[in-house]
mmCIF file of the N, C-alpha and C atoms, coordinates in Angstrom:
data_MODEL
# 
_entry.id   MODEL 
# 
loop_
_atom_site.group_PDB 
_atom_site.id 
_atom_site.type_symbol 
_atom_site.label_atom_id 
_atom_site.label_alt_id 
_atom_site.label_comp_id 
_atom_site.label_asym_id 
_atom_site.label_entity_id 
_atom_site.label_seq_id 
_atom_site.pdbx_PDB_ins_code 
_atom_site.Cartn_x 
_atom_site.Cartn_y 
_atom_site.Cartn_z 
_atom_site.occupancy 
_atom_site.B_iso_or_equiv 
_atom_site.pdbx_formal_charge 
_atom_site.auth_seq_id 
_atom_site.auth_comp_id 
_atom_site.auth_asym_id 
_atom_site.auth_atom_id 
_atom_site.pdbx_PDB_model_num 
ATOM 1   N N  . MET A 1 1  ? 1.492   93.206 -4.294  1.00 0.00 ? 1  MET A N  1 
ATOM 2   C CA . MET A 1 1  ? 0.748   92.308 -3.616  1.00 0.00 ? 1  MET A CA 1 
ATOM 3   C C  . MET A 1 1  ? 0.288   91.257 -4.616  1.00 0.00 ? 1  MET A C  1 
ATOM 4   N N  . SER A 1 2  ? 0.413   89.966 -4.206  1.00 0.00 ? 2  SER A N  1 
ATOM 5   C CA . SER A 1 2  ? 0.031   88.845 -5.146  1.00 0.00 ? 2  SER A CA 1 
ATOM 6   C C  . SER A 1 2  ? -1.475  88.662 -5.053  1.00 0.00 ? 2  SER A C  1 
ATOM 7   N N  . THR A 1 3  ? -2.114  88.011 -5.993  1.00 0.00 ? 3  THR A N  1 
ATOM 8   C CA . THR A 1 3  ? -3.506  87.795 -5.841  1.00 0.00 ? 3  THR A CA 1 
ATOM 9   C C  . THR A 1 3  ? -3.823  86.975 -4.648  1.00 0.00 ? 3  THR A C  1 
ATOM 10  N N  . ARG A 1 4  ? -3.099  86.009 -4.262  1.00 0.00 ? 4  ARG A N  1 
ATOM 11  C CA . ARG A 1 4  ? -3.351  85.286 -2.994  1.00 0.00 ? 4  ARG A CA 1 
ATOM 12  C C  . ARG A 1 4  ? -3.293  86.196 -1.827  1.00 0.00 ? 4  ARG A C  1 
ATOM 13  N N  . GLU A 1 5  ? -2.339  86.985 -1.773  1.00 0.00 ? 5  GLU A N  1 
ATOM 14  C CA . GLU A 1 5  ? -2.241  87.858 -0.591  1.00 0.00 ? 5  GLU A CA 1 
ATOM 15  C C  . GLU A 1 5  ? -3.426  88.835 -0.592  1.00 0.00 ? 5  GLU A C  1 
ATOM 16  N N  . THR A 1 6  ? -3.894  89.341 -1.745  1.00 0.00 ? 6  THR A N  1 
ATOM 17  C CA . THR A 1 6  ? -5.039  90.167 -1.802  1.00 0.00 ? 6  THR A CA 1 
ATOM 18  C C  . THR A 1 6  ? -6.180  89.518 -1.214  1.00 0.00 ? 6  THR A C  1 
ATOM 19  N N  . CYS A 1 7  ? -6.402  88.215 -1.663  1.00 0.00 ? 7  CYS A N  1 
ATOM 20  C CA . CYS A 1 7  ? -7.598  87.458 -1.147  1.00 0.00 ? 7  CYS A CA 1 
ATOM 21  C C  . CYS A 1 7  ? -7.440  87.208 0.290   1.00 0.00 ? 7  CYS A C  1 
ATOM 22  N N  . GLU A 1 8  ? -6.319  86.956 0.784   1.00 0.00 ? 8  GLU A N  1 
ATOM 23  C CA . GLU A 1 8  ? -6.064  86.746 2.348   1.00 0.00 ? 8  GLU A CA 1 
ATOM 24  C C  . GLU A 1 8  ? -6.506  88.214 2.986   1.00 0.00 ? 8  GLU A C  1 
ATOM 25  N N  . ALA A 1 9  ? -6.104  89.232 2.428   1.00 0.00 ? 9  ALA A N  1 
ATOM 26  C CA . ALA A 1 9  ? -6.224  90.619 3.098   1.00 0.00 ? 9  ALA A CA 1 
ATOM 27  C C  . ALA A 1 9  ? -7.789  90.802 3.080   1.00 0.00 ? 9  ALA A C  1 
ATOM 28  N N  . ILE A 1 10 ? -8.514  90.480 2.038   1.00 0.00 ? 10 ILE A N  1 
ATOM 29  C CA . ILE A 1 10 ? -10.024 90.648 2.000   1.00 0.00 ? 10 ILE A CA 1 
ATOM 30  C C  . ILE A 1 10 ? -10.567 89.720 3.107   1.00 0.00 ? 10 ILE A C  1 
ATOM 31  N N  . LEU A 1 11 ? -10.151 88.420 3.079   1.00 0.00 ? 11 LEU A N  1 
ATOM 32  C CA . LEU A 1 11 ? -10.728 87.566 4.054   1.00 0.00 ? 11 LEU A CA 1 
ATOM 33  C C  . LEU A 1 11 ? -10.607 88.007 5.432   1.00 0.00 ? 11 LEU A C  1 
ATOM 34  N N  . ASP A 1 12 ? -9.432  88.574 5.716   1.00 0.00 ? 12 ASP A N  1 
ATOM 35  C CA . ASP A 1 12 ? -9.186  89.090 7.160   1.00 0.00 ? 12 ASP A CA 1 
ATOM 36  C C  . ASP A 1 12 ? -10.221 90.183 7.517   1.00 0.00 ? 12 ASP A C  1 
ATOM 37  N N  . THR A 1 13 ? -10.973 90.776 6.557   1.00 0.00 ? 13 THR A N  1 
ATOM 38  C CA . THR A 1 13 ? -11.910 91.737 6.896   1.00 0.00 ? 13 THR A CA 1 
ATOM 39  C C  . THR A 1 13 ? -13.233 91.263 7.341   1.00 0.00 ? 13 THR A C  1 
ATOM 40  N N  . PHE A 1 14 ? -13.512 89.906 7.167   1.00 0.00 ? 14 PHE A N  1 
ATOM 41  C CA . PHE A 1 14 ? -14.640 89.216 7.474   1.00 0.00 ? 14 PHE A CA 1 
ATOM 42  C C  . PHE A 1 14 ? -14.674 88.789 8.841   1.00 0.00 ? 14 PHE A C  1 
ATOM 43  N N  . THR A 1 15 ? -15.882 88.811 9.474   1.00 0.00 ? 15 THR A N  1 
ATOM 44  C CA . THR A 1 15 ? -16.086 88.153 10.759  1.00 0.00 ? 15 THR A CA 1 
ATOM 45  C C  . THR A 1 15 ? -16.114 86.528 10.532  1.00 0.00 ? 15 THR A C  1 
ATOM 46  N N  . ASP A 1 16 ? -16.073 85.825 11.617  1.00 0.00 ? 16 ASP A N  1 
ATOM 47  C CA . ASP A 1 16 ? -16.102 84.346 11.495  1.00 0.00 ? 16 ASP A CA 1 
ATOM 48  C C  . ASP A 1 16 ? -17.510 83.972 10.955  1.00 0.00 ? 16 ASP A C  1 
ATOM 49  N N  . ALA A 1 17 ? -18.591 84.674 11.370  1.00 0.00 ? 17 ALA A N  1 
ATOM 50  C CA . ALA A 1 17 ? -19.885 84.323 11.005  1.00 0.00 ? 17 ALA A CA 1 
ATOM 51  C C  . ALA A 1 17 ? -19.988 84.562 9.482   1.00 0.00 ? 17 ALA A C  1 
ATOM 52  N N  . GLN A 1 18 ? -19.361 85.686 8.967   1.00 0.00 ? 18 GLN A N  1 
ATOM 53  C CA . GLN A 1 18 ? -19.426 85.990 7.560   1.00 0.00 ? 18 GLN A CA 1 
ATOM 54  C C  . GLN A 1 18 ? -18.618 84.957 6.795   1.00 0.00 ? 18 GLN A C  1 
ATOM 55  N N  . LEU A 1 19 ? -17.627 84.485 7.357   1.00 0.00 ? 19 LEU A N  1 
ATOM 56  C CA . LEU A 1 19 ? -16.700 83.521 6.601   1.00 0.00 ? 19 LEU A CA 1 
ATOM 57  C C  . LEU A 1 19 ? -17.428 82.257 6.288   1.00 0.00 ? 19 LEU A C  1 
ATOM 58  N N  . VAL A 1 20 ? -18.464 81.862 7.148   1.00 0.00 ? 20 VAL A N  1 
ATOM 59  C CA . VAL A 1 20 ? -19.199 80.725 6.877   1.00 0.00 ? 20 VAL A CA 1 
ATOM 60  C C  . VAL A 1 20 ? -19.848 80.887 5.511   1.00 0.00 ? 20 VAL A C  1 
ATOM 61  N N  . ASN A 1 21 ? -20.490 82.000 5.183   1.00 0.00 ? 21 ASN A N  1 
ATOM 62  C CA . ASN A 1 21 ? -21.050 82.280 3.917   1.00 0.00 ? 21 ASN A CA 1 
ATOM 63  C C  . ASN A 1 21 ? -20.076 82.378 2.754   1.00 0.00 ? 21 ASN A C  1 
ATOM 64  N N  . VAL A 1 22 ? -18.942 83.022 3.056   1.00 0.00 ? 22 VAL A N  1 
ATOM 65  C CA . VAL A 1 22 ? -17.901 83.213 2.041   1.00 0.00 ? 22 VAL A CA 1 
ATOM 66  C C  . VAL A 1 22 ? -17.415 81.679 1.636   1.00 0.00 ? 22 VAL A C  1 
ATOM 67  N N  . VAL A 1 23 ? -17.123 80.806 2.665   1.00 0.00 ? 23 VAL A N  1 
ATOM 68  C CA . VAL A 1 23 ? -16.790 79.530 2.383   1.00 0.00 ? 23 VAL A CA 1 
ATOM 69  C C  . VAL A 1 23 ? -17.862 78.792 1.376   1.00 0.00 ? 23 VAL A C  1 
ATOM 70  N N  . ALA A 1 24 ? -19.080 78.879 1.756   1.00 0.00 ? 24 ALA A N  1 
ATOM 71  C CA . ALA A 1 24 ? -20.116 78.290 1.032   1.00 0.00 ? 24 ALA A CA 1 
ATOM 72  C C  . ALA A 1 24 ? -20.176 78.835 -0.466  1.00 0.00 ? 24 ALA A C  1 
ATOM 73  N N  . MET A 1 25 ? -19.972 80.190 -0.613  1.00 0.00 ? 25 MET A N  1 
ATOM 74  C CA . MET A 1 25 ? -19.952 80.704 -2.000  1.00 0.00 ? 25 MET A CA 1 
ATOM 75  C C  . MET A 1 25 ? -18.680 80.189 -2.732  1.00 0.00 ? 25 MET A C  1 
ATOM 76  N N  . LEU A 1 26 ? -17.589 80.200 -2.062  1.00 0.00 ? 26 LEU A N  1 
ATOM 77  C CA . LEU A 1 26 ? -16.288 79.653 -2.731  1.00 0.00 ? 26 LEU A CA 1 
ATOM 78  C C  . LEU A 1 26 ? -16.584 78.164 -3.167  1.00 0.00 ? 26 LEU A C  1 
ATOM 79  N N  . GLN A 1 27 ? -17.138 77.395 -2.226  1.00 0.00 ? 27 GLN A N  1 
ATOM 80  C CA . GLN A 1 27 ? -17.314 76.037 -2.699  1.00 0.00 ? 27 GLN A CA 1 
ATOM 81  C C  . GLN A 1 27 ? -18.191 75.952 -3.844  1.00 0.00 ? 27 GLN A C  1 
ATOM 82  N N  . ALA A 1 28 ? -19.333 76.690 -3.857  1.00 0.00 ? 28 ALA A N  1 
ATOM 83  C CA . ALA A 1 28 ? -20.204 76.642 -4.919  1.00 0.00 ? 28 ALA A CA 1 
ATOM 84  C C  . ALA A 1 28 ? -19.483 77.087 -6.233  1.00 0.00 ? 28 ALA A C  1 
ATOM 85  N N  . MET A 1 29 ? -18.717 78.073 -6.146  1.00 0.00 ? 29 MET A N  1 
ATOM 86  C CA . MET A 1 29 ? -17.900 78.639 -7.341  1.00 0.00 ? 29 MET A CA 1 
ATOM 87  C C  . MET A 1 29 ? -16.969 77.515 -7.827  1.00 0.00 ? 29 MET A C  1 
ATOM 88  N N  . ARG A 1 30 ? -16.235 76.863 -7.022  1.00 0.00 ? 30 ARG A N  1 
ATOM 89  C CA . ARG A 1 30 ? -15.326 75.744 -7.257  1.00 0.00 ? 30 ARG A CA 1 
ATOM 90  C C  . ARG A 1 30 ? -16.038 74.708 -8.021  1.00 0.00 ? 30 ARG A C  1 
ATOM 91  N N  . GLN A 1 31 ? -17.278 74.216 -7.485  1.00 0.00 ? 31 GLN A N  1 
ATOM 92  C CA . GLN A 1 31 ? -18.036 73.211 -8.035  1.00 0.00 ? 31 GLN A CA 1 
ATOM 93  C C  . GLN A 1 31 ? -18.445 73.612 -9.523  1.00 0.00 ? 31 GLN A C  1 
ATOM 94  N N  . THR A 1 32 ? -18.781 74.847 -9.632  1.00 0.00 ? 32 THR A N  1 
ATOM 95  C CA . THR A 1 32 ? -19.306 75.323 -10.985 1.00 0.00 ? 32 THR A CA 1 
ATOM 96  C C  . THR A 1 32 ? -18.131 75.294 -11.968 1.00 0.00 ? 32 THR A C  1 
ATOM 97  N N  . ILE A 1 33 ? -16.985 75.743 -11.465 1.00 0.00 ? 33 ILE A N  1 
ATOM 98  C CA . ILE A 1 33 ? -15.769 75.679 -12.347 1.00 0.00 ? 33 ILE A CA 1 
ATOM 99  C C  . ILE A 1 33 ? -15.469 74.200 -12.762 1.00 0.00 ? 33 ILE A C  1 
ATOM 100 N N  . ASP A 1 34 ? -15.480 73.330 -11.774 1.00 0.00 ? 34 ASP A N  1 
ATOM 101 C CA . ASP A 1 34 ? -15.152 71.945 -12.071 1.00 0.00 ? 34 ASP A CA 1 
ATOM 102 C C  . ASP A 1 34 ? -16.187 71.302 -13.010 1.00 0.00 ? 34 ASP A C  1 
ATOM 103 N N  . ASP A 1 35 ? -17.494 71.694 -12.883 1.00 0.00 ? 35 ASP A N  1 
ATOM 104 C CA . ASP A 1 35 ? -18.588 71.238 -13.747 1.00 0.00 ? 35 ASP A CA 1 
ATOM 105 C C  . ASP A 1 35 ? -18.316 71.703 -15.217 1.00 0.00 ? 35 ASP A C  1 
ATOM 106 N N  . LEU A 1 36 ? -18.031 72.931 -15.281 1.00 0.00 ? 36 LEU A N  1 
ATOM 107 C CA . LEU A 1 36 ? -17.725 73.566 -16.657 1.00 0.00 ? 36 LEU A CA 1 
ATOM 108 C C  . LEU A 1 36 ? -16.504 72.895 -17.304 1.00 0.00 ? 36 LEU A C  1 
ATOM 109 N N  . GLU A 1 37 ? -15.396 72.602 -16.530 1.00 0.00 ? 37 GLU A N  1 
ATOM 110 C CA . GLU A 1 37 ? -14.337 71.861 -16.940 1.00 0.00 ? 37 GLU A CA 1 
ATOM 111 C C  . GLU A 1 37 ? -14.664 70.550 -17.514 1.00 0.00 ? 37 GLU A C  1 
ATOM 112 N N  . ASP A 1 38 ? -15.547 69.776 -16.747 1.00 0.00 ? 38 ASP A N  1 
ATOM 113 C CA . ASP A 1 38 ? -15.909 68.485 -17.025 1.00 0.00 ? 38 ASP A CA 1 
ATOM 114 C C  . ASP A 1 38 ? -16.766 68.506 -18.355 1.00 0.00 ? 38 ASP A C  1 
ATOM 115 N N  . GLU A 1 39 ? -17.695 69.546 -18.406 1.00 0.00 ? 39 GLU A N  1 
ATOM 116 C CA . GLU A 1 39 ? -18.534 69.577 -19.575 1.00 0.00 ? 39 GLU A CA 1 
ATOM 117 C C  . GLU A 1 39 ? -17.684 69.883 -20.834 1.00 0.00 ? 39 GLU A C  1 
ATOM 118 N N  . ALA A 1 40 ? -16.699 70.780 -20.761 1.00 0.00 ? 40 ALA A N  1 
ATOM 119 C CA . ALA A 1 40 ? -15.861 71.040 -21.851 1.00 0.00 ? 40 ALA A CA 1 
ATOM 120 C C  . ALA A 1 40 ? -15.071 69.768 -22.272 1.00 0.00 ? 40 ALA A C  1 
ATOM 121 N N  . PHE A 1 41 ? -14.539 69.033 -21.320 1.00 0.00 ? 41 PHE A N  1 
ATOM 122 C CA . PHE A 1 41 ? -13.858 67.889 -21.702 1.00 0.00 ? 41 PHE A CA 1 
ATOM 123 C C  . PHE A 1 41 ? -14.755 66.805 -22.367 1.00 0.00 ? 41 PHE A C  1 
ATOM 124 N N  . CYS A 1 42 ? -15.958 66.661 -21.955 1.00 0.00 ? 42 CYS A N  1 
ATOM 125 C CA . CYS A 1 42 ? -16.882 65.777 -22.558 1.00 0.00 ? 42 CYS A CA 1 
ATOM 126 C C  . CYS A 1 42 ? -17.249 66.179 -23.992 1.00 0.00 ? 42 CYS A C  1 
ATOM 127 N N  . GLU A 1 43 ? -17.459 67.524 -24.079 1.00 0.00 ? 43 GLU A N  1 
ATOM 128 C CA . GLU A 1 43 ? -17.765 68.108 -25.419 1.00 0.00 ? 43 GLU A CA 1 
ATOM 129 C C  . GLU A 1 43 ? -16.633 67.865 -26.420 1.00 0.00 ? 43 GLU A C  1 
ATOM 130 N N  . LYS A 1 44 ? -15.363 68.001 -25.921 1.00 0.00 ? 44 LYS A N  1 
ATOM 131 C CA . LYS A 1 44 ? -14.202 67.815 -26.845 1.00 0.00 ? 44 LYS A CA 1 
ATOM 132 C C  . LYS A 1 44 ? -14.201 66.373 -27.220 1.00 0.00 ? 44 LYS A C  1 
ATOM 133 N N  . MET A 1 45 ? -14.411 65.394 -26.338 1.00 0.00 ? 45 MET A N  1 
ATOM 134 C CA . MET A 1 45 ? -14.416 63.995 -26.564 1.00 0.00 ? 45 MET A CA 1 
ATOM 135 C C  . MET A 1 45 ? -15.515 63.697 -27.681 1.00 0.00 ? 45 MET A C  1 
ATOM 136 N N  . ALA A 1 46 ? -16.663 64.285 -27.586 1.00 0.00 ? 46 ALA A N  1 
ATOM 137 C CA . ALA A 1 46 ? -17.795 64.067 -28.430 1.00 0.00 ? 46 ALA A CA 1 
ATOM 138 C C  . ALA A 1 46 ? -17.383 64.601 -29.801 1.00 0.00 ? 46 ALA A C  1 
ATOM 139 N N  . GLN A 1 47 ? -16.726 65.769 -29.865 1.00 0.00 ? 47 GLN A N  1 
ATOM 140 C CA . GLN A 1 47 ? -16.305 66.420 -31.126 1.00 0.00 ? 47 GLN A CA 1 
ATOM 141 C C  . GLN A 1 47 ? -15.198 65.507 -31.827 1.00 0.00 ? 47 GLN A C  1 
ATOM 142 N N  . ASP A 1 48 ? -14.335 64.947 -30.959 1.00 0.00 ? 48 ASP A N  1 
ATOM 143 C CA . ASP A 1 48 ? -13.216 64.197 -31.451 1.00 0.00 ? 48 ASP A CA 1 
ATOM 144 C C  . ASP A 1 48 ? -13.784 62.925 -32.187 1.00 0.00 ? 48 ASP A C  1 
ATOM 145 N N  . TYR A 1 49 ? -14.883 62.279 -31.346 1.00 0.00 ? 49 TYR A N  1 
ATOM 146 C CA . TYR A 1 49 ? -15.514 61.129 -31.949 1.00 0.00 ? 49 TYR A CA 1 
ATOM 147 C C  . TYR A 1 49 ? -16.245 61.498 -33.309 1.00 0.00 ? 49 TYR A C  1 
ATOM 148 N N  . ASP A 1 50 ? -16.929 62.618 -33.289 1.00 0.00 ? 50 ASP A N  1 
ATOM 149 C CA . ASP A 1 50 ? -17.701 62.901 -34.447 1.00 0.00 ? 50 ASP A CA 1 
ATOM 150 C C  . ASP A 1 50 ? -16.741 63.221 -35.691 1.00 0.00 ? 50 ASP A C  1 
ATOM 151 N N  . ASN A 1 51 ? -15.486 63.667 -35.415 1.00 0.00 ? 51 ASN A N  1 
ATOM 152 C CA . ASN A 1 51 ? -14.565 63.956 -36.511 1.00 0.00 ? 51 ASN A CA 1 
ATOM 153 C C  . ASN A 1 51 ? -13.667 62.808 -36.806 1.00 0.00 ? 51 ASN A C  1 
ATOM 154 N N  . ASP A 1 52 ? -13.739 61.664 -36.002 1.00 0.00 ? 52 ASP A N  1 
ATOM 155 C CA . ASP A 1 52 ? -12.866 60.558 -36.266 1.00 0.00 ? 52 ASP A CA 1 
ATOM 156 C C  . ASP A 1 52 ? -13.203 59.759 -37.551 1.00 0.00 ? 52 ASP A C  1 
ATOM 157 N N  . PRO A 1 53 ? -12.234 59.745 -38.471 1.00 0.00 ? 53 PRO A N  1 
ATOM 158 C CA . PRO A 1 53 ? -12.453 59.102 -39.751 1.00 0.00 ? 53 PRO A CA 1 
ATOM 159 C C  . PRO A 1 53 ? -12.675 57.570 -39.581 1.00 0.00 ? 53 PRO A C  1 
ATOM 160 N N  . GLU A 1 54 ? -12.385 56.992 -38.522 1.00 0.00 ? 54 GLU A N  1 
ATOM 161 C CA . GLU A 1 54 ? -12.608 55.598 -38.315 1.00 0.00 ? 54 GLU A CA 1 
ATOM 162 C C  . GLU A 1 54 ? -13.917 55.312 -37.575 1.00 0.00 ? 54 GLU A C  1 
ATOM 163 N N  . LYS A 1 55 ? -14.735 56.399 -37.357 1.00 0.00 ? 55 LYS A N  1 
ATOM 164 C CA . LYS A 1 55 ? -15.858 56.192 -36.522 1.00 0.00 ? 55 LYS A CA 1 
ATOM 165 C C  . LYS A 1 55 ? -16.826 55.176 -37.340 1.00 0.00 ? 55 LYS A C  1 
ATOM 166 N N  . GLY A 1 56 ? -17.401 54.310 -36.538 1.00 0.00 ? 56 GLY A N  1 
ATOM 167 C CA . GLY A 1 56 ? -18.412 53.383 -37.181 1.00 0.00 ? 56 GLY A CA 1 
ATOM 168 C C  . GLY A 1 56 ? -17.546 52.177 -37.636 1.00 0.00 ? 56 GLY A C  1 
ATOM 169 N N  . ASP A 1 57 ? -16.388 52.149 -37.406 1.00 0.00 ? 57 ASP A N  1 
ATOM 170 C CA . ASP A 1 57 ? -15.522 51.014 -37.914 1.00 0.00 ? 57 ASP A CA 1 
ATOM 171 C C  . ASP A 1 57 ? -14.978 50.288 -36.578 1.00 0.00 ? 57 ASP A C  1 
ATOM 172 N N  . PRO A 1 58 ? -15.838 49.575 -35.897 1.00 0.00 ? 58 PRO A N  1 
ATOM 173 C CA . PRO A 1 58 ? -15.429 48.999 -34.624 1.00 0.00 ? 58 PRO A CA 1 
ATOM 174 C C  . PRO A 1 58 ? -14.324 47.920 -34.710 1.00 0.00 ? 58 PRO A C  1 
ATOM 175 N N  . MET A 1 59 ? -13.514 47.808 -33.647 1.00 0.00 ? 59 MET A N  1 
ATOM 176 C CA . MET A 1 59 ? -12.486 46.867 -33.600 1.00 0.00 ? 59 MET A CA 1 
ATOM 177 C C  . MET A 1 59 ? -13.138 45.659 -33.059 1.00 0.00 ? 59 MET A C  1 
ATOM 178 N N  . PRO A 1 60 ? -12.834 44.506 -33.753 1.00 0.00 ? 60 PRO A N  1 
ATOM 179 C CA . PRO A 1 60 ? -13.387 43.218 -33.185 1.00 0.00 ? 60 PRO A CA 1 
ATOM 180 C C  . PRO A 1 60 ? -12.839 43.042 -31.729 1.00 0.00 ? 60 PRO A C  1 
ATOM 181 N N  . LEU A 1 61 ? -13.677 42.302 -30.997 1.00 0.00 ? 61 LEU A N  1 
ATOM 182 C CA . LEU A 1 61 ? -13.322 42.097 -29.520 1.00 0.00 ? 61 LEU A CA 1 
ATOM 183 C C  . LEU A 1 61 ? -11.977 41.274 -29.456 1.00 0.00 ? 61 LEU A C  1 
ATOM 184 N N  . GLU A 1 62 ? -11.847 40.292 -30.372 1.00 0.00 ? 62 GLU A N  1 
ATOM 185 C CA . GLU A 1 62 ? -10.588 39.583 -30.348 1.00 0.00 ? 62 GLU A CA 1 
ATOM 186 C C  . GLU A 1 62 ? -9.378  40.396 -30.489 1.00 0.00 ? 62 GLU A C  1 
ATOM 187 N N  . ASN A 1 63 ? -9.469  41.386 -31.425 1.00 0.00 ? 63 ASN A N  1 
ATOM 188 C CA . ASN A 1 63 ? -8.249  42.224 -31.756 1.00 0.00 ? 63 ASN A CA 1 
ATOM 189 C C  . ASN A 1 63 ? -7.989  43.174 -30.417 1.00 0.00 ? 63 ASN A C  1 
ATOM 190 N N  . PHE A 1 64 ? -9.045  43.648 -29.909 1.00 0.00 ? 64 PHE A N  1 
ATOM 191 C CA . PHE A 1 64 ? -8.893  44.550 -28.780 1.00 0.00 ? 64 PHE A CA 1 
ATOM 192 C C  . PHE A 1 64 ? -8.323  43.821 -27.614 1.00 0.00 ? 64 PHE A C  1 
ATOM 193 N N  . ALA A 1 65 ? -8.786  42.592 -27.363 1.00 0.00 ? 65 ALA A N  1 
ATOM 194 C CA . ALA A 1 65 ? -8.178  41.776 -26.251 1.00 0.00 ? 65 ALA A CA 1 
ATOM 195 C C  . ALA A 1 65 ? -6.766  41.488 -26.613 1.00 0.00 ? 65 ALA A C  1 
ATOM 196 N N  . LYS A 1 66 ? -6.383  41.081 -27.772 1.00 0.00 ? 66 LYS A N  1 
ATOM 197 C CA . LYS A 1 66 ? -5.018  40.801 -28.189 1.00 0.00 ? 66 LYS A CA 1 
ATOM 198 C C  . LYS A 1 66 ? -4.149  41.981 -27.953 1.00 0.00 ? 66 LYS A C  1 
ATOM 199 N N  . GLU A 1 67 ? -4.664  43.221 -28.227 1.00 0.00 ? 67 GLU A N  1 
ATOM 200 C CA . GLU A 1 67 ? -3.803  44.531 -27.943 1.00 0.00 ? 67 GLU A CA 1 
ATOM 201 C C  . GLU A 1 67 ? -3.499  44.657 -26.448 1.00 0.00 ? 67 GLU A C  1 
ATOM 202 N N  . LEU A 1 68 ? -4.479  44.244 -25.587 1.00 0.00 ? 68 LEU A N  1 
ATOM 203 C CA . LEU A 1 68 ? -4.309  44.295 -24.225 1.00 0.00 ? 68 LEU A CA 1 
ATOM 204 C C  . LEU A 1 68 ? -3.599  43.144 -23.567 1.00 0.00 ? 68 LEU A C  1 
ATOM 205 N N  . GLY A 1 69 ? -3.220  42.197 -24.466 1.00 0.00 ? 69 GLY A N  1 
ATOM 206 C CA . GLY A 1 69 ? -2.481  41.017 -23.922 1.00 0.00 ? 69 GLY A CA 1 
ATOM 207 C C  . GLY A 1 69 ? -3.393  40.047 -23.292 1.00 0.00 ? 69 GLY A C  1 
ATOM 208 N N  . ILE A 1 70 ? -4.722  40.039 -23.630 1.00 0.00 ? 70 ILE A N  1 
ATOM 209 C CA . ILE A 1 70 ? -5.620  39.097 -23.004 1.00 0.00 ? 70 ILE A CA 1 
ATOM 210 C C  . ILE A 1 70 ? -5.994  38.054 -24.038 1.00 0.00 ? 70 ILE A C  1 
ATOM 211 N N  . THR A 1 71 ? -5.909  36.803 -23.565 1.00 0.00 ? 71 THR A N  1 
ATOM 212 C CA . THR A 1 71 ? -6.291  35.690 -24.356 1.00 0.00 ? 71 THR A CA 1 
ATOM 213 C C  . THR A 1 71 ? -7.707  35.270 -24.102 1.00 0.00 ? 71 THR A C  1 
ATOM 214 N N  . LEU A 1 72 ? -8.518  35.295 -25.060 1.00 0.00 ? 72 LEU A N  1 
ATOM 215 C CA . LEU A 1 72 ? -9.956  34.951 -24.940 1.00 0.00 ? 72 LEU A CA 1 
ATOM 216 C C  . LEU A 1 72 ? -10.286 33.495 -25.150 1.00 0.00 ? 72 LEU A C  1 
# 
């Protein structure tokens, strides 16, 4: 039996009233997982920035605009 099938079998044992609470718990868990993934992504970006050898050497606005094909 797959994990999804096992979950479905367990869900089938709950009443509709109990499923309201199950849904709320699952949504909270999903939000927590999403928040942790976002936090890990931001932490990685911060670490990459801290380890960037060109950190503190900003690109002039004119050069950045030129790279984007924008004429100032």
